[in-house]
């Protein structure tokens, strides 16, 4: 047997040697931070200083060389992110991962956004195209140098194609699609109408009220359910960010301070990549997006800006009636018209197998029904006949102004310049706060919002009559705009941006105003704000949602065991802070989610509740105070007693579950035991058995409705409270000294798990630490920053 042990030892040694060799080989693909490199495509030398966190400070002689260098660095640090980003946009994910990407690819090819992006490129001004093409040249210079690629490329046996301008521009289309998910809300409401009738909408969506019964009546049975079943999951969360700006009247130094923390999906790497660019004509500091040659969020030495999502309704589903005499045509107000038809060929795996899509379009937009032929074949006669659903969307156009607008914003010298630069923005609809070193502040909503005839976008509408068509868009001075308001404060946290007297309809997709009200209250407490005070506000964990629910839940519930009474008494002493070391947030959130399920799940059923059943404080309050019929279990008539029973029963069930999971001692429970940001890798995290090794889990503060956003999956089970949505970027800009602006991202600059900068900022992000990005090359050298010079080929 000794020979067997020797063989096993040799085999084990070979595995270790191979692993070490593979690790060393893959590490060769990490970018160099030092020395001199000759790079084809540059016009003059560029100096890149990398600070302790590998954040680049780019010093270039021209703007084109600066953005060439940014592309070169993005490719070195985040190539996998860039590759997947452009493939999602182009509908080419399945070429890499096979069947798992087909459903998404079908959807993206049906929309045709990449095709439209490429077609509209030449219409951009030459100065914008110059920057985009310089950036693409920088990416391609890195690719052509033959670097060892990140591990995923080796595993897939894939080497990226050359980068193109459309690959950069598609990101704006993707984020617009993610943040404009109105049509999915229409589908959900249409399914609810089919199951429960139009009267249910007023209770389940109090912000909308009851839609016309006639709209509910025209929904073809099963049409919405069918489309919902074949759609891919959303690209990411569609809501939540904070922004505010105060004038010099409210600051200690007499000039504005602006703060912004966009809330998107939290993954490793996070979306954002910090950078600084200095040229003789340009100074940009802030957050870039790998793949994009612009400073998306930041300042330029004169103006600072921040974005939040408006929640505007820019999508509608139109029910198109197929011509009963000719299935290649559909009905319009002026008669029968042919579907516009195009073919798309998907490569569905690395073996080169293909699938041909036949995509139809109507006068409203692409037809989404029929997106999954395999599903329709399985469903057979259950697929609704005679109608299809087409998507109208303001972003479905070859015209693309986002790059031009951001290019102008990056070069604005005043708030007025920035307003002018952003005025022809199309998608995504955004709220923008602005401030300049002259002391001006501003707020504007940018993007194209349709004006509808005869409806408010809550449900799919008939397309064959013309009675619900778009008849224009909100333009110019009709869009929300405020410059230097009298009270000197501008705040948005995805809450409504206009009052009841605003004459036009923007949408229903607003967040409940808990975060905005909390920010406004904290800002109103003093008139000598500093950057430190703004940082404290950004990290605030007080939950106005919990305080608002309190009179209807905690103050009403009654329990009948000593242990439950003691824990309830402790909960009633809570100050509503969603701190990770506290037990009260864990009990509160467990109870509120159980209460939501107890109230709504029986009527909605599993499929609808899965899409509807996140915590909705205002809806719960409405039910408990005005619509107790929802507390009625099926077959029960005493709704008043049922509401009390549901409050008590859901609390007792929550206590039992928490005691089983965390022990008998309430004081030993901690919100951070459940509220953990997994920070999983979008690609490596899907690898069986080892995917978790690429995550960076960390217990965090905050909750769904706190300023320090701790958005949760709410998916049920132990993962329901995972922190998957929040501030991947935080930034504060003092206009008195923009060099002292503060930044933080959630993970690190690198997307390569072998890099020391893959996750080096995770704890600093969680704990509210900050980075500043300033200094001359000499100043940076004194801080031990590493210097690399890129030289042109002569």
PDB file of C-alpha atoms in Angstrom, residues 274-500:
ATOM      1  CA  UNK A 274     -13.304  56.463  -8.831  1.00  0.00           C
ATOM      2  CA  UNK A 275     -10.949  58.579 -10.911  1.00  0.00           C
ATOM      3  CA  UNK A 276      -9.457  62.036 -11.302  1.00  0.00           C
ATOM      4  CA  UNK A 277      -8.619  63.635 -14.644  1.00  0.00           C
ATOM      5  CA  UNK A 278      -6.486  66.756 -15.073  1.00  0.00           C
ATOM      6  CA  UNK A 279      -5.717  68.403 -18.417  1.00  0.00           C
ATOM      7  CA  UNK A 280      -5.009  72.056 -19.344  1.00  0.00           C
ATOM      8  CA  UNK A 281      -8.731  72.477 -20.150  1.00  0.00           C
ATOM      9  CA  UNK A 282     -10.455  69.985 -17.871  1.00  0.00           C
ATOM     10  CA  UNK A 283     -10.528  69.000 -14.209  1.00  0.00           C
ATOM     11  CA  UNK A 284     -12.834  66.114 -13.310  1.00  0.00           C
ATOM     12  CA  UNK A 285     -13.072  64.222 -10.027  1.00  0.00           C
ATOM     13  CA  UNK A 286     -15.588  61.603  -9.010  1.00  0.00           C
ATOM     14  CA  UNK A 287     -17.235  58.393 -10.150  1.00  0.00           C
ATOM     15  CA  UNK A 288     -16.898  56.904 -13.599  1.00  0.00           C
ATOM     16  CA  UNK A 289     -18.543  53.748 -14.927  1.00  0.00           C
ATOM     17  CA  UNK A 290     -16.166  51.263 -16.578  1.00  0.00           C
ATOM     18  CA  UNK A 291     -16.941  51.296 -20.268  1.00  0.00           C
ATOM     19  CA  UNK A 292     -18.069  54.939 -20.258  1.00  0.00           C
ATOM     20  CA  UNK A 293     -15.768  57.876 -21.161  1.00  0.00           C
ATOM     21  CA  UNK A 294     -17.447  60.459 -18.952  1.00  0.00           C
ATOM     22  CA  UNK A 295     -17.433  61.580 -15.330  1.00  0.00           C
ATOM     23  CA  UNK A 296     -20.945  60.383 -14.517  1.00  0.00           C
ATOM     24  CA  UNK A 297     -21.080  61.827 -10.993  1.00  0.00           C
ATOM     25  CA  UNK A 298     -18.643  64.311  -9.510  1.00  0.00           C
ATOM     26  CA  UNK A 299     -17.317  67.837  -9.893  1.00  0.00           C
ATOM     27  CA  UNK A 300     -15.213  69.735 -12.420  1.00  0.00           C
ATOM     28  CA  UNK A 301     -13.656  72.370 -10.167  1.00  0.00           C
ATOM     29  CA  UNK A 302     -16.539  74.782 -10.799  1.00  0.00           C
ATOM     30  CA  UNK A 303     -19.756  72.749 -10.663  1.00  0.00           C
ATOM     31  CA  UNK A 304     -20.767  69.693  -8.646  1.00  0.00           C
ATOM     32  CA  UNK A 305     -23.745  67.470  -9.452  1.00  0.00           C
ATOM     33  CA  UNK A 306     -25.693  64.463  -8.229  1.00  0.00           C
ATOM     34  CA  UNK A 307     -28.489  62.283  -9.619  1.00  0.00           C
ATOM     35  CA  UNK A 308     -31.539  60.410  -8.304  1.00  0.00           C
ATOM     36  CA  UNK A 309     -34.231  58.504 -10.180  1.00  0.00           C
ATOM     37  CA  UNK A 310     -37.489  60.367 -10.727  1.00  0.00           C
ATOM     38  CA  UNK A 311     -39.906  57.450 -10.937  1.00  0.00           C
ATOM     39  CA  UNK A 312     -41.457  58.969 -14.046  1.00  0.00           C
ATOM     40  CA  UNK A 313     -43.651  56.723 -16.183  1.00  0.00           C
ATOM     41  CA  UNK A 314     -41.979  56.497 -19.595  1.00  0.00           C
ATOM     42  CA  UNK A 315     -43.314  53.097 -20.676  1.00  0.00           C
ATOM     43  CA  UNK A 316     -46.761  51.804 -21.581  1.00  0.00           C
ATOM     44  CA  UNK A 317     -48.003  48.406 -22.649  1.00  0.00           C
ATOM     45  CA  UNK A 318     -50.443  48.617 -25.545  1.00  0.00           C
ATOM     46  CA  UNK A 319     -52.808  45.736 -26.220  1.00  0.00           C
ATOM     47  CA  UNK A 320     -52.665  45.355 -29.984  1.00  0.00           C
ATOM     48  CA  UNK A 321     -55.507  43.522 -31.737  1.00  0.00           C
ATOM     49  CA  UNK A 322     -54.364  41.207 -34.514  1.00  0.00           C
ATOM     50  CA  UNK A 323     -56.266  41.554 -37.780  1.00  0.00           C
ATOM     51  CA  UNK A 324     -58.658  38.554 -37.713  1.00  0.00           C
ATOM     52  CA  UNK A 325     -58.276  38.215 -41.485  1.00  0.00           C
ATOM     53  CA  UNK A 326     -54.482  38.352 -41.616  1.00  0.00           C
ATOM     54  CA  UNK A 327     -52.204  37.457 -38.667  1.00  0.00           C
ATOM     55  CA  UNK A 328     -49.321  39.426 -40.218  1.00  0.00           C
ATOM     56  CA  UNK A 329     -51.262  42.652 -39.592  1.00  0.00           C
ATOM     57  CA  UNK A 330     -52.755  44.472 -36.608  1.00  0.00           C
ATOM     58  CA  UNK A 331     -55.559  46.992 -36.201  1.00  0.00           C
ATOM     59  CA  UNK A 332     -55.048  50.747 -35.874  1.00  0.00           C
ATOM     60  CA  UNK A 333     -57.452  53.709 -35.716  1.00  0.00           C
ATOM     61  CA  UNK A 334     -57.106  54.079 -39.501  1.00  0.00           C
ATOM     62  CA  UNK A 335     -57.407  50.411 -40.384  1.00  0.00           C
ATOM     63  CA  UNK A 336     -55.193  47.359 -40.684  1.00  0.00           C
ATOM     64  CA  UNK A 337     -51.407  47.797 -40.842  1.00  0.00           C
ATOM     65  CA  UNK A 338     -48.631  45.224 -41.312  1.00  0.00           C
ATOM     66  CA  UNK A 339     -46.307  44.428 -38.437  1.00  0.00           C
ATOM     67  CA  UNK A 340     -42.792  45.645 -39.101  1.00  0.00           C
ATOM     68  CA  UNK A 341     -40.716  42.466 -38.977  1.00  0.00           C
ATOM     69  CA  UNK A 342     -37.018  41.849 -38.522  1.00  0.00           C
ATOM     70  CA  UNK A 343     -34.950  38.743 -37.861  1.00  0.00           C
ATOM     71  CA  UNK A 344     -32.277  38.385 -35.194  1.00  0.00           C
ATOM     72  CA  UNK A 345     -29.944  35.415 -34.867  1.00  0.00           C
ATOM     73  CA  UNK A 346     -28.808  34.386 -31.403  1.00  0.00           C
ATOM     74  CA  UNK A 347     -25.680  32.339 -30.885  1.00  0.00           C
ATOM     75  CA  UNK A 348     -26.838  30.334 -27.900  1.00  0.00           C
ATOM     76  CA  UNK A 349     -23.617  28.673 -26.769  1.00  0.00           C
ATOM     77  CA  UNK A 350     -19.888  28.540 -27.382  1.00  0.00           C
ATOM     78  CA  UNK A 351     -20.405  25.696 -29.831  1.00  0.00           C
ATOM     79  CA  UNK A 352     -22.012  28.143 -32.238  1.00  0.00           C
ATOM     80  CA  UNK A 353     -25.576  26.797 -32.137  1.00  0.00           C
ATOM     81  CA  UNK A 354     -28.055  29.441 -33.270  1.00  0.00           C
ATOM     82  CA  UNK A 355     -31.667  30.451 -32.806  1.00  0.00           C
ATOM     83  CA  UNK A 356     -33.565  32.770 -35.135  1.00  0.00           C
ATOM     84  CA  UNK A 357     -35.943  35.309 -33.611  1.00  0.00           C
ATOM     85  CA  UNK A 358     -38.756  36.828 -35.649  1.00  0.00           C
ATOM     86  CA  UNK A 359     -39.411  40.198 -34.007  1.00  0.00           C
ATOM     87  CA  UNK A 360     -42.542  42.204 -34.700  1.00  0.00           C
ATOM     88  CA  UNK A 361     -43.039  45.908 -34.138  1.00  0.00           C
ATOM     89  CA  UNK A 362     -46.169  48.052 -34.142  1.00  0.00           C
ATOM     90  CA  UNK A 363     -46.619  51.803 -34.320  1.00  0.00           C
ATOM     91  CA  UNK A 364     -46.200  51.838 -30.532  1.00  0.00           C
ATOM     92  CA  UNK A 365     -43.070  49.724 -30.278  1.00  0.00           C
ATOM     93  CA  UNK A 366     -41.705  46.160 -30.192  1.00  0.00           C
ATOM     94  CA  UNK A 367     -44.089  43.277 -29.546  1.00  0.00           C
ATOM     95  CA  UNK A 368     -43.128  41.457 -26.359  1.00  0.00           C
ATOM     96  CA  UNK A 369     -45.683  38.658 -26.693  1.00  0.00           C
ATOM     97  CA  UNK A 370     -44.038  35.698 -28.380  1.00  0.00           C
ATOM     98  CA  UNK A 371     -40.602  36.496 -26.983  1.00  0.00           C
ATOM     99  CA  UNK A 372     -40.189  32.844 -25.868  1.00  0.00           C
ATOM    100  CA  UNK A 373     -41.297  30.405 -28.592  1.00  0.00           C
ATOM    101  CA  UNK A 374     -40.460  27.368 -26.417  1.00  0.00           C
ATOM    102  CA  UNK A 375     -42.807  28.585 -23.680  1.00  0.00           C
ATOM    103  CA  UNK A 376     -45.621  29.179 -26.167  1.00  0.00           C
ATOM    104  CA  UNK A 377     -45.166  25.695 -27.575  1.00  0.00           C
ATOM    105  CA  UNK A 378     -45.387  24.188 -24.092  1.00  0.00           C
ATOM    106  CA  UNK A 379     -48.453  26.269 -23.200  1.00  0.00           C
ATOM    107  CA  UNK A 380     -50.288  25.444 -26.413  1.00  0.00           C
ATOM    108  CA  UNK A 381     -53.914  26.618 -26.350  1.00  0.00           C
ATOM    109  CA  UNK A 382     -53.403  28.384 -23.003  1.00  0.00           C
ATOM    110  CA  UNK A 383     -51.595  31.228 -24.791  1.00  0.00           C
ATOM    111  CA  UNK A 384     -54.148  34.027 -25.361  1.00  0.00           C
ATOM    112  CA  UNK A 385     -55.122  34.378 -28.999  1.00  0.00           C
ATOM    113  CA  UNK A 386     -55.984  37.433 -31.046  1.00  0.00           C
ATOM    114  CA  UNK A 387     -53.971  40.034 -29.122  1.00  0.00           C
ATOM    115  CA  UNK A 388     -50.343  40.886 -28.387  1.00  0.00           C
ATOM    116  CA  UNK A 389     -48.656  43.343 -26.031  1.00  0.00           C
ATOM    117  CA  UNK A 390     -46.364  46.013 -27.489  1.00  0.00           C
ATOM    118  CA  UNK A 391     -44.071  48.251 -25.456  1.00  0.00           C
ATOM    119  CA  UNK A 392     -44.029  52.006 -25.966  1.00  0.00           C
ATOM    120  CA  UNK A 393     -40.906  53.512 -24.409  1.00  0.00           C
ATOM    121  CA  UNK A 394     -39.334  56.939 -24.725  1.00  0.00           C
ATOM    122  CA  UNK A 395     -35.909  55.265 -24.875  1.00  0.00           C
ATOM    123  CA  UNK A 396     -36.861  53.277 -27.972  1.00  0.00           C
ATOM    124  CA  UNK A 397     -35.208  55.649 -30.418  1.00  0.00           C
ATOM    125  CA  UNK A 398     -32.006  56.033 -32.388  1.00  0.00           C
ATOM    126  CA  UNK A 399     -31.601  59.500 -30.907  1.00  0.00           C
ATOM    127  CA  UNK A 400     -29.155  59.338 -27.996  1.00  0.00           C
ATOM    128  CA  UNK A 401     -28.377  62.558 -26.174  1.00  0.00           C
ATOM    129  CA  UNK A 402     -27.018  61.245 -22.865  1.00  0.00           C
ATOM    130  CA  UNK A 403     -23.387  61.318 -24.018  1.00  0.00           C
ATOM    131  CA  UNK A 404     -23.734  64.872 -25.333  1.00  0.00           C
ATOM    132  CA  UNK A 405     -25.433  66.011 -22.142  1.00  0.00           C
ATOM    133  CA  UNK A 406     -22.834  64.502 -19.792  1.00  0.00           C
ATOM    134  CA  UNK A 407     -20.027  65.829 -22.007  1.00  0.00           C
ATOM    135  CA  UNK A 408     -21.510  69.322 -21.595  1.00  0.00           C
ATOM    136  CA  UNK A 409     -22.116  68.849 -17.874  1.00  0.00           C
ATOM    137  CA  UNK A 410     -18.484  67.818 -17.386  1.00  0.00           C
ATOM    138  CA  UNK A 411     -17.459  71.178 -18.876  1.00  0.00           C
ATOM    139  CA  UNK A 412     -20.082  73.464 -17.290  1.00  0.00           C
ATOM    140  CA  UNK A 413     -18.779  76.478 -15.367  1.00  0.00           C
ATOM    141  CA  UNK A 414     -22.046  77.494 -13.693  1.00  0.00           C
ATOM    142  CA  UNK A 415     -25.369  76.014 -12.667  1.00  0.00           C
ATOM    143  CA  UNK A 416     -26.896  77.799 -15.685  1.00  0.00           C
ATOM    144  CA  UNK A 417     -24.401  76.072 -18.004  1.00  0.00           C
ATOM    145  CA  UNK A 418     -25.273  72.705 -16.476  1.00  0.00           C
ATOM    146  CA  UNK A 419     -29.015  73.299 -16.890  1.00  0.00           C
ATOM    147  CA  UNK A 420     -28.455  74.140 -20.552  1.00  0.00           C
ATOM    148  CA  UNK A 421     -26.274  71.065 -21.129  1.00  0.00           C
ATOM    149  CA  UNK A 422     -28.876  68.722 -19.642  1.00  0.00           C
ATOM    150  CA  UNK A 423     -31.914  70.252 -21.287  1.00  0.00           C
ATOM    151  CA  UNK A 424     -32.237  67.763 -24.167  1.00  0.00           C
ATOM    152  CA  UNK A 425     -31.619  64.600 -22.131  1.00  0.00           C
ATOM    153  CA  UNK A 426     -33.892  61.689 -23.184  1.00  0.00           C
ATOM    154  CA  UNK A 427     -33.380  58.690 -20.860  1.00  0.00           C
ATOM    155  CA  UNK A 428     -33.196  57.825 -18.063  1.00  0.00           C
ATOM    156  CA  UNK A 429     -35.454  60.443 -16.480  1.00  0.00           C
ATOM    157  CA  UNK A 430     -33.438  61.779 -13.562  1.00  0.00           C
ATOM    158  CA  UNK A 431     -33.506  64.411 -10.832  1.00  0.00           C
ATOM    159  CA  UNK A 432     -30.292  66.429 -10.835  1.00  0.00           C
ATOM    160  CA  UNK A 433     -29.000  68.667  -8.050  1.00  0.00           C
ATOM    161  CA  UNK A 434     -26.375  71.253  -8.929  1.00  0.00           C
ATOM    162  CA  UNK A 435     -24.114  73.745  -7.197  1.00  0.00           C
ATOM    163  CA  UNK A 436     -21.336  76.048  -8.386  1.00  0.00           C
ATOM    164  CA  UNK A 437     -18.479  77.917  -6.772  1.00  0.00           C
ATOM    165  CA  UNK A 438     -20.356  81.179  -7.363  1.00  0.00           C
ATOM    166  CA  UNK A 439     -22.845  80.124  -4.703  1.00  0.00           C
ATOM    167  CA  UNK A 440     -25.714  79.040  -6.974  1.00  0.00           C
ATOM    168  CA  UNK A 441     -27.726  75.872  -6.387  1.00  0.00           C
ATOM    169  CA  UNK A 442     -30.304  74.179  -8.564  1.00  0.00           C
ATOM    170  CA  UNK A 443     -32.579  71.202  -9.126  1.00  0.00           C
ATOM    171  CA  UNK A 444     -33.994  69.935 -12.398  1.00  0.00           C
ATOM    172  CA  UNK A 445     -35.776  66.870 -13.727  1.00  0.00           C
ATOM    173  CA  UNK A 446     -34.343  65.785 -17.069  1.00  0.00           C
ATOM    174  CA  UNK A 447     -35.615  63.336 -19.667  1.00  0.00           C
ATOM    175  CA  UNK A 448     -38.552  62.768 -21.966  1.00  0.00           C
ATOM    176  CA  UNK A 449     -41.899  62.075 -20.300  1.00  0.00           C
ATOM    177  CA  UNK A 450     -44.897  61.324 -22.518  1.00  0.00           C
ATOM    178  CA  UNK A 451     -48.238  63.105 -22.395  1.00  0.00           C
ATOM    179  CA  UNK A 452     -50.994  60.487 -22.548  1.00  0.00           C
ATOM    180  CA  UNK A 453     -54.509  60.632 -23.851  1.00  0.00           C
ATOM    181  CA  UNK A 454     -57.176  59.187 -21.606  1.00  0.00           C
ATOM    182  CA  UNK A 455     -55.185  57.210 -19.031  1.00  0.00           C
ATOM    183  CA  UNK A 456     -52.414  57.402 -16.425  1.00  0.00           C
ATOM    184  CA  UNK A 457     -50.270  54.407 -17.340  1.00  0.00           C
ATOM    185  CA  UNK A 458     -51.454  52.201 -14.490  1.00  0.00           C
ATOM    186  CA  UNK A 459     -52.667  49.351 -16.725  1.00  0.00           C
ATOM    187  CA  UNK A 460     -52.127  48.110 -20.282  1.00  0.00           C
ATOM    188  CA  UNK A 461     -54.418  49.992 -22.676  1.00  0.00           C
ATOM    189  CA  UNK A 462     -56.027  49.227 -26.050  1.00  0.00           C
ATOM    190  CA  UNK A 463     -53.816  50.176 -28.961  1.00  0.00           C
ATOM    191  CA  UNK A 464     -56.288  49.824 -31.820  1.00  0.00           C
ATOM    192  CA  UNK A 465     -58.581  52.757 -30.939  1.00  0.00           C
ATOM    193  CA  UNK A 466     -56.111  55.637 -30.595  1.00  0.00           C
ATOM    194  CA  UNK A 467     -57.924  56.736 -27.435  1.00  0.00           C
ATOM    195  CA  UNK A 468     -54.860  56.078 -25.259  1.00  0.00           C
ATOM    196  CA  UNK A 469     -52.009  57.121 -27.539  1.00  0.00           C
ATOM    197  CA  UNK A 470     -49.156  59.399 -26.591  1.00  0.00           C
ATOM    198  CA  UNK A 471     -49.880  62.871 -27.918  1.00  0.00           C
ATOM    199  CA  UNK A 472     -46.666  64.682 -27.036  1.00  0.00           C
ATOM    200  CA  UNK A 473     -44.078  65.049 -24.303  1.00  0.00           C
ATOM    201  CA  UNK A 474     -43.371  67.391 -21.436  1.00  0.00           C
ATOM    202  CA  UNK A 475     -40.788  69.874 -22.684  1.00  0.00           C
ATOM    203  CA  UNK A 476     -38.756  72.917 -21.727  1.00  0.00           C
ATOM    204  CA  UNK A 477     -40.141  75.085 -18.957  1.00  0.00           C
ATOM    205  CA  UNK A 478     -42.866  72.532 -18.233  1.00  0.00           C
ATOM    206  CA  UNK A 479     -40.263  70.252 -16.630  1.00  0.00           C
ATOM    207  CA  UNK A 480     -39.573  70.699 -12.899  1.00  0.00           C
ATOM    208  CA  UNK A 481     -36.783  73.250 -12.355  1.00  0.00           C
ATOM    209  CA  UNK A 482     -35.658  75.319  -9.358  1.00  0.00           C
ATOM    210  CA  UNK A 483     -32.618  77.596  -9.148  1.00  0.00           C
ATOM    211  CA  UNK A 484     -31.646  79.370  -5.920  1.00  0.00           C
ATOM    212  CA  UNK A 485     -34.941  78.699  -4.079  1.00  0.00           C
ATOM    213  CA  UNK A 486     -35.796  81.110  -1.242  1.00  0.00           C
ATOM    214  CA  UNK A 487     -35.311  78.550   1.534  1.00  0.00           C
ATOM    215  CA  UNK A 488     -31.876  77.520   0.195  1.00  0.00           C
ATOM    216  CA  UNK A 489     -32.455  73.761   0.426  1.00  0.00           C
ATOM    217  CA  UNK A 490     -33.180  71.186  -2.287  1.00  0.00           C
ATOM    218  CA  UNK A 491     -33.759  67.537  -1.347  1.00  0.00           C
ATOM    219  CA  UNK A 492     -34.791  64.456  -3.282  1.00  0.00           C
ATOM    220  CA  UNK A 493     -34.846  60.818  -2.230  1.00  0.00           C
ATOM    221  CA  UNK A 494     -37.007  59.445  -5.069  1.00  0.00           C
ATOM    222  CA  UNK A 495     -40.057  61.146  -3.572  1.00  0.00           C
ATOM    223  CA  UNK A 496     -42.462  63.135  -5.716  1.00  0.00           C
ATOM    224  CA  UNK A 497     -40.823  66.183  -7.286  1.00  0.00           C
ATOM    225  CA  UNK A 498     -43.967  68.260  -7.850  1.00  0.00           C
ATOM    226  CA  UNK A 499     -46.987  69.319  -5.819  1.00  0.00           C
ATOM    227  CA  UNK A 500     -50.674  68.676  -6.379  1.00  0.00           C
TER     228      UNK A 500
END
